[in-house]
Amino acid sequence: MTENASRRPLAVFDLDNTLADTAHRQHFLEGRPRDWEGFFGAAPADPPLARGVSLAVESAADCEVVYLTGRPERCRADTVAWLAAHGLPEGRLWMRGNQDRRPARLTKLEVLKRIARGREVRMLVDDDELVCQAARAAGFRTVLADWAADAPELKAAQEGEGRT
């Protein structure tokens, strides 16, 4: 990375229901216990969400694009391959530790503050309203990704089980 590139502002993008449409795998979360292996195992088949992908590609003109997801670290290879397959800008991928079960609003804000040290964060784009609220309260500009179908089981899992 050039010194000039390292000074570019950051555009931070969530993945699930921001860039990737998880509707086809929601059924894994409807039963009890939830089938997390099935849910994450089906992620490589996620269709891209055009509005999110377009925003990421457009942001790359002025910003360094980075990805901040609640997906566990064990999903890294599939996630990197998915980003490349769908033409998303190259960028650092921040993932949840495999055993981290804290709510997304806590884990993502912690990482966001870490990556913002010495850098301007132009925006955080996320579908989770609680994540956006926490980020706004900490002084970050947010864009609520409201272009995916509502996913109540996923939202409950993000907040209550700290799984994505």
PDB file of C-alpha atoms in Angstrom:
ATOM      1  CA  MET A   1       0.000   0.000   0.000  1.00  0.00           C
ATOM      2  CA  THR A   2       1.348   3.410  -0.847  1.00  0.00           C
ATOM      3  CA  GLU A   3       1.659   6.097   1.786  1.00  0.00           C
ATOM      4  CA  ASN A   4      -0.993   8.097  -0.076  1.00  0.00           C
ATOM      5  CA  ALA A   5      -3.418   5.154  -0.010  1.00  0.00           C
ATOM      6  CA  SER A   6      -2.973   4.759   3.737  1.00  0.00           C
ATOM      7  CA  ARG A   7      -4.233   8.328   4.221  1.00  0.00           C
ATOM      8  CA  ARG A   8      -7.462   7.802   2.304  1.00  0.00           C
ATOM      9  CA  PRO A   9     -10.621   7.802   4.419  1.00  0.00           C
ATOM     10  CA  LEU A  10     -12.189   4.461   5.225  1.00  0.00           C
ATOM     11  CA  ALA A  11     -15.571   3.196   4.060  1.00  0.00           C
ATOM     12  CA  VAL A  12     -16.546   0.291   6.308  1.00  0.00           C
ATOM     13  CA  PHE A  13     -19.040  -2.292   5.043  1.00  0.00           C
ATOM     14  CA  ASP A  14     -20.903  -5.069   6.818  1.00  0.00           C
ATOM     15  CA  LEU A  15     -21.544  -8.240   4.798  1.00  0.00           C
ATOM     16  CA  ASP A  16     -24.726 -10.114   5.724  1.00  0.00           C
ATOM     17  CA  ASN A  17     -27.799  -8.275   4.422  1.00  0.00           C
ATOM     18  CA  THR A  18     -25.649  -5.317   3.427  1.00  0.00           C
ATOM     19  CA  LEU A  19     -23.601  -6.806   0.580  1.00  0.00           C
ATOM     20  CA  ALA A  20     -24.783 -10.435   0.708  1.00  0.00           C
ATOM     21  CA  ASP A  21     -28.418 -11.545   0.620  1.00  0.00           C
ATOM     22  CA  THR A  22     -28.881 -14.140   3.373  1.00  0.00           C
ATOM     23  CA  ALA A  23     -32.587 -14.822   2.710  1.00  0.00           C
ATOM     24  CA  HIS A  24     -31.909 -18.296   1.257  1.00  0.00           C
ATOM     25  CA  ARG A  25     -30.229 -19.424   4.498  1.00  0.00           C
ATOM     26  CA  GLN A  26     -32.531 -17.885   7.105  1.00  0.00           C
ATOM     27  CA  HIS A  27     -34.269 -21.245   7.594  1.00  0.00           C
ATOM     28  CA  PHE A  28     -31.158 -22.508   9.418  1.00  0.00           C
ATOM     29  CA  LEU A  29     -31.911 -20.024  12.217  1.00  0.00           C
ATOM     30  CA  GLU A  30     -35.604 -20.783  12.637  1.00  0.00           C
ATOM     31  CA  GLY A  31     -35.292 -24.045  14.567  1.00  0.00           C
ATOM     32  CA  ARG A  32     -34.008 -24.571  18.091  1.00  0.00           C
ATOM     33  CA  PRO A  33     -31.185 -25.066  18.481  1.00  0.00           C
ATOM     34  CA  ARG A  34     -30.172 -22.843  15.584  1.00  0.00           C
ATOM     35  CA  ASP A  35     -28.071 -24.558  12.900  1.00  0.00           C
ATOM     36  CA  TRP A  36     -25.054 -22.250  12.776  1.00  0.00           C
ATOM     37  CA  GLU A  37     -22.916 -24.654  10.752  1.00  0.00           C
ATOM     38  CA  GLY A  38     -25.623 -24.805   8.087  1.00  0.00           C
ATOM     39  CA  PHE A  39     -26.170 -21.042   8.174  1.00  0.00           C
ATOM     40  CA  PHE A  40     -22.507 -20.163   7.657  1.00  0.00           C
ATOM     41  CA  GLY A  41     -21.897 -23.150   5.372  1.00  0.00           C
ATOM     42  CA  ALA A  42     -24.490 -21.782   2.931  1.00  0.00           C
ATOM     43  CA  ALA A  43     -22.914 -18.295   2.822  1.00  0.00           C
ATOM     44  CA  PRO A  44     -20.858 -18.913  -0.350  1.00  0.00           C
ATOM     45  CA  ALA A  45     -24.161 -19.182  -2.259  1.00  0.00           C
ATOM     46  CA  ASP A  46     -25.392 -15.744  -1.124  1.00  0.00           C
ATOM     47  CA  PRO A  47     -26.522 -13.583  -4.030  1.00  0.00           C
ATOM     48  CA  PRO A  48     -25.030 -10.090  -3.957  1.00  0.00           C
ATOM     49  CA  LEU A  49     -27.238  -7.145  -2.994  1.00  0.00           C
ATOM     50  CA  ALA A  50     -26.880  -4.718  -5.889  1.00  0.00           C
ATOM     51  CA  ARG A  51     -27.341  -1.518  -3.850  1.00  0.00           C
ATOM     52  CA  GLY A  52     -24.693  -2.508  -1.322  1.00  0.00           C
ATOM     53  CA  VAL A  53     -22.224  -3.712  -3.941  1.00  0.00           C
ATOM     54  CA  SER A  54     -22.694  -0.515  -5.977  1.00  0.00           C
ATOM     55  CA  LEU A  55     -22.107   1.632  -2.904  1.00  0.00           C
ATOM     56  CA  ALA A  56     -18.910  -0.278  -2.063  1.00  0.00           C
ATOM     57  CA  VAL A  57     -17.591   0.014  -5.630  1.00  0.00           C
ATOM     58  CA  GLU A  58     -18.454   3.735  -5.763  1.00  0.00           C
ATOM     59  CA  SER A  59     -16.836   4.304  -2.359  1.00  0.00           C
ATOM     60  CA  ALA A  60     -13.572   2.792  -3.575  1.00  0.00           C
ATOM     61  CA  ALA A  61     -13.039   5.841  -5.812  1.00  0.00           C
ATOM     62  CA  ASP A  62     -12.454   8.079  -2.769  1.00  0.00           C
ATOM     63  CA  CYS A  63     -11.993   5.684   0.134  1.00  0.00           C
ATOM     64  CA  GLU A  64     -10.176   2.598   1.219  1.00  0.00           C
ATOM     65  CA  VAL A  65     -12.914  -0.020   1.553  1.00  0.00           C
ATOM     66  CA  VAL A  66     -12.743  -2.371   4.527  1.00  0.00           C
ATOM     67  CA  TYR A  67     -15.172  -5.037   5.677  1.00  0.00           C
ATOM     68  CA  LEU A  68     -16.446  -5.479   9.231  1.00  0.00           C
ATOM     69  CA  THR A  69     -18.563  -8.571   9.755  1.00  0.00           C
ATOM     70  CA  GLY A  70     -20.011 -10.508  12.632  1.00  0.00           C
ATOM     71  CA  ARG A  71     -19.188 -13.736  10.806  1.00  0.00           C
ATOM     72  CA  PRO A  72     -16.743 -15.902  12.765  1.00  0.00           C
ATOM     73  CA  GLU A  73     -13.098 -16.126  11.760  1.00  0.00           C
ATOM     74  CA  ARG A  74     -13.572 -19.725  10.591  1.00  0.00           C
ATOM     75  CA  CYS A  75     -15.547 -18.329   7.615  1.00  0.00           C
ATOM     76  CA  ARG A  76     -12.642 -16.203   6.332  1.00  0.00           C
ATOM     77  CA  ALA A  77     -11.694 -18.245   3.236  1.00  0.00           C
ATOM     78  CA  ASP A  78     -15.309 -18.498   2.015  1.00  0.00           C
ATOM     79  CA  THR A  79     -15.876 -14.794   2.702  1.00  0.00           C
ATOM     80  CA  VAL A  80     -12.742 -13.639   0.858  1.00  0.00           C
ATOM     81  CA  ALA A  81     -13.680 -15.840  -2.113  1.00  0.00           C
ATOM     82  CA  TRP A  82     -17.242 -14.448  -2.112  1.00  0.00           C
ATOM     83  CA  LEU A  83     -16.026 -10.831  -2.096  1.00  0.00           C
ATOM     84  CA  ALA A  84     -13.679 -11.500  -5.027  1.00  0.00           C
ATOM     85  CA  ALA A  85     -16.280 -13.483  -6.995  1.00  0.00           C
ATOM     86  CA  HIS A  86     -18.726 -10.584  -6.815  1.00  0.00           C
ATOM     87  CA  GLY A  87     -16.299  -7.871  -7.874  1.00  0.00           C
ATOM     88  CA  LEU A  88     -16.061  -6.082  -4.542  1.00  0.00           C
ATOM     89  CA  PRO A  89     -13.042  -3.869  -3.897  1.00  0.00           C
ATOM     90  CA  GLU A  90     -10.078  -5.475  -2.192  1.00  0.00           C
ATOM     91  CA  GLY A  91      -9.889  -4.494   1.437  1.00  0.00           C
ATOM     92  CA  ARG A  92      -9.059  -5.674   4.903  1.00  0.00           C
ATOM     93  CA  LEU A  93     -11.597  -8.075   6.409  1.00  0.00           C
ATOM     94  CA  TRP A  94     -12.350  -7.794  10.131  1.00  0.00           C
ATOM     95  CA  MET A  95     -14.152 -10.830  11.559  1.00  0.00           C
ATOM     96  CA  ARG A  96     -15.481 -11.941  14.937  1.00  0.00           C
ATOM     97  CA  GLY A  97     -13.374 -14.390  16.945  1.00  0.00           C
ATOM     98  CA  ASN A  98     -14.747 -17.920  16.713  1.00  0.00           C
ATOM     99  CA  GLN A  99     -15.737 -17.947  20.406  1.00  0.00           C
ATOM    100  CA  ASP A 100     -16.864 -14.290  20.682  1.00  0.00           C
ATOM    101  CA  ARG A 101     -20.575 -14.234  21.556  1.00  0.00           C
ATOM    102  CA  ARG A 102     -20.993 -10.573  22.434  1.00  0.00           C
ATOM    103  CA  PRO A 103     -23.753  -8.594  20.664  1.00  0.00           C
ATOM    104  CA  ALA A 104     -22.786  -7.205  17.260  1.00  0.00           C
ATOM    105  CA  ARG A 105     -23.295  -3.629  18.493  1.00  0.00           C
ATOM    106  CA  LEU A 106     -20.456  -4.174  20.988  1.00  0.00           C
ATOM    107  CA  THR A 107     -18.009  -6.184  18.888  1.00  0.00           C
ATOM    108  CA  LYS A 108     -18.363  -4.026  15.792  1.00  0.00           C
ATOM    109  CA  LEU A 109     -18.052  -0.747  17.692  1.00  0.00           C
ATOM    110  CA  GLU A 110     -14.896  -2.028  19.392  1.00  0.00           C
ATOM    111  CA  VAL A 111     -13.310  -2.868  16.036  1.00  0.00           C
ATOM    112  CA  LEU A 112     -14.568   0.336  14.419  1.00  0.00           C
ATOM    113  CA  LYS A 113     -12.868   2.416  17.107  1.00  0.00           C
ATOM    114  CA  ARG A 114      -9.656   0.425  16.631  1.00  0.00           C
ATOM    115  CA  ILE A 115      -9.536   0.881  12.858  1.00  0.00           C
ATOM    116  CA  ALA A 116     -10.433   4.581  13.192  1.00  0.00           C
ATOM    117  CA  ARG A 117      -7.289   5.389  15.175  1.00  0.00           C
ATOM    118  CA  GLY A 118      -5.443   7.910  13.053  1.00  0.00           C
ATOM    119  CA  ARG A 119      -7.841   7.474  10.123  1.00  0.00           C
ATOM    120  CA  GLU A 120     -11.028   9.158   9.024  1.00  0.00           C
ATOM    121  CA  VAL A 121     -13.969   6.764   8.809  1.00  0.00           C
ATOM    122  CA  ARG A 122     -16.141   8.306   6.115  1.00  0.00           C
ATOM    123  CA  MET A 123     -19.011   5.903   6.817  1.00  0.00           C
ATOM    124  CA  LEU A 124     -20.106   2.613   8.270  1.00  0.00           C
ATOM    125  CA  VAL A 125     -22.700   0.753   6.179  1.00  0.00           C
ATOM    126  CA  ASP A 126     -24.601  -1.893   8.167  1.00  0.00           C
ATOM    127  CA  ASP A 127     -28.088  -3.425   8.206  1.00  0.00           C
ATOM    128  CA  ASP A 128     -28.247  -3.691  12.003  1.00  0.00           C
ATOM    129  CA  GLU A 129     -29.965  -0.624  13.467  1.00  0.00           C
ATOM    130  CA  LEU A 130     -28.428  -1.285  16.900  1.00  0.00           C
ATOM    131  CA  VAL A 131     -24.934  -1.322  15.392  1.00  0.00           C
ATOM    132  CA  CYS A 132     -25.696   1.925  13.542  1.00  0.00           C
ATOM    133  CA  GLN A 133     -27.080   3.544  16.713  1.00  0.00           C
ATOM    134  CA  ALA A 134     -23.983   2.606  18.721  1.00  0.00           C
ATOM    135  CA  ALA A 135     -21.681   3.863  15.959  1.00  0.00           C
ATOM    136  CA  ARG A 136     -23.580   7.157  15.621  1.00  0.00           C
ATOM    137  CA  ALA A 137     -23.463   7.647  19.404  1.00  0.00           C
ATOM    138  CA  ALA A 138     -19.671   7.221  19.172  1.00  0.00           C
ATOM    139  CA  GLY A 139     -19.478   9.914  16.488  1.00  0.00           C
ATOM    140  CA  PHE A 140     -19.361   7.829  13.312  1.00  0.00           C
ATOM    141  CA  ARG A 141     -21.421   8.552  10.194  1.00  0.00           C
ATOM    142  CA  THR A 142     -23.603   5.576   9.355  1.00  0.00           C
ATOM    143  CA  VAL A 143     -25.678   4.392   6.439  1.00  0.00           C
ATOM    144  CA  LEU A 144     -28.435   1.953   7.380  1.00  0.00           C
ATOM    145  CA  ALA A 145     -28.506  -0.789   4.755  1.00  0.00           C
ATOM    146  CA  ASP A 146     -32.266  -1.197   4.474  1.00  0.00           C
ATOM    147  CA  TRP A 147     -32.311  -2.815   1.044  1.00  0.00           C
ATOM    148  CA  ALA A 148     -32.464  -6.499   2.103  1.00  0.00           C
ATOM    149  CA  ALA A 149     -35.591  -8.379   3.130  1.00  0.00           C
ATOM    150  CA  ASP A 150     -36.328  -8.262   6.845  1.00  0.00           C
ATOM    151  CA  ALA A 151     -34.574 -11.082   8.710  1.00  0.00           C
ATOM    152  CA  PRO A 152     -35.956 -11.237  12.264  1.00  0.00           C
ATOM    153  CA  GLU A 153     -34.140 -14.475  13.200  1.00  0.00           C
ATOM    154  CA  LEU A 154     -30.821 -13.023  12.069  1.00  0.00           C
ATOM    155  CA  LYS A 155     -31.424  -9.800  14.006  1.00  0.00           C
ATOM    156  CA  ALA A 156     -32.280 -11.767  17.145  1.00  0.00           C
ATOM    157  CA  ALA A 157     -29.115 -13.818  16.716  1.00  0.00           C
ATOM    158  CA  GLN A 158     -26.952 -10.726  16.212  1.00  0.00           C
ATOM    159  CA  GLU A 159     -28.133  -9.177  19.452  1.00  0.00           C
ATOM    160  CA  GLY A 160     -28.998 -12.108  21.671  1.00  0.00           C
ATOM    161  CA  GLU A 161     -26.510 -14.791  20.672  1.00  0.00           C
ATOM    162  CA  GLY A 162     -23.582 -12.848  19.262  1.00  0.00           C
ATOM    163  CA  ARG A 163     -23.234 -15.136  16.298  1.00  0.00           C
ATOM    164  CA  THR A 164     -23.156 -12.816  13.308  1.00  0.00           C
TER     165      THR A 164
END
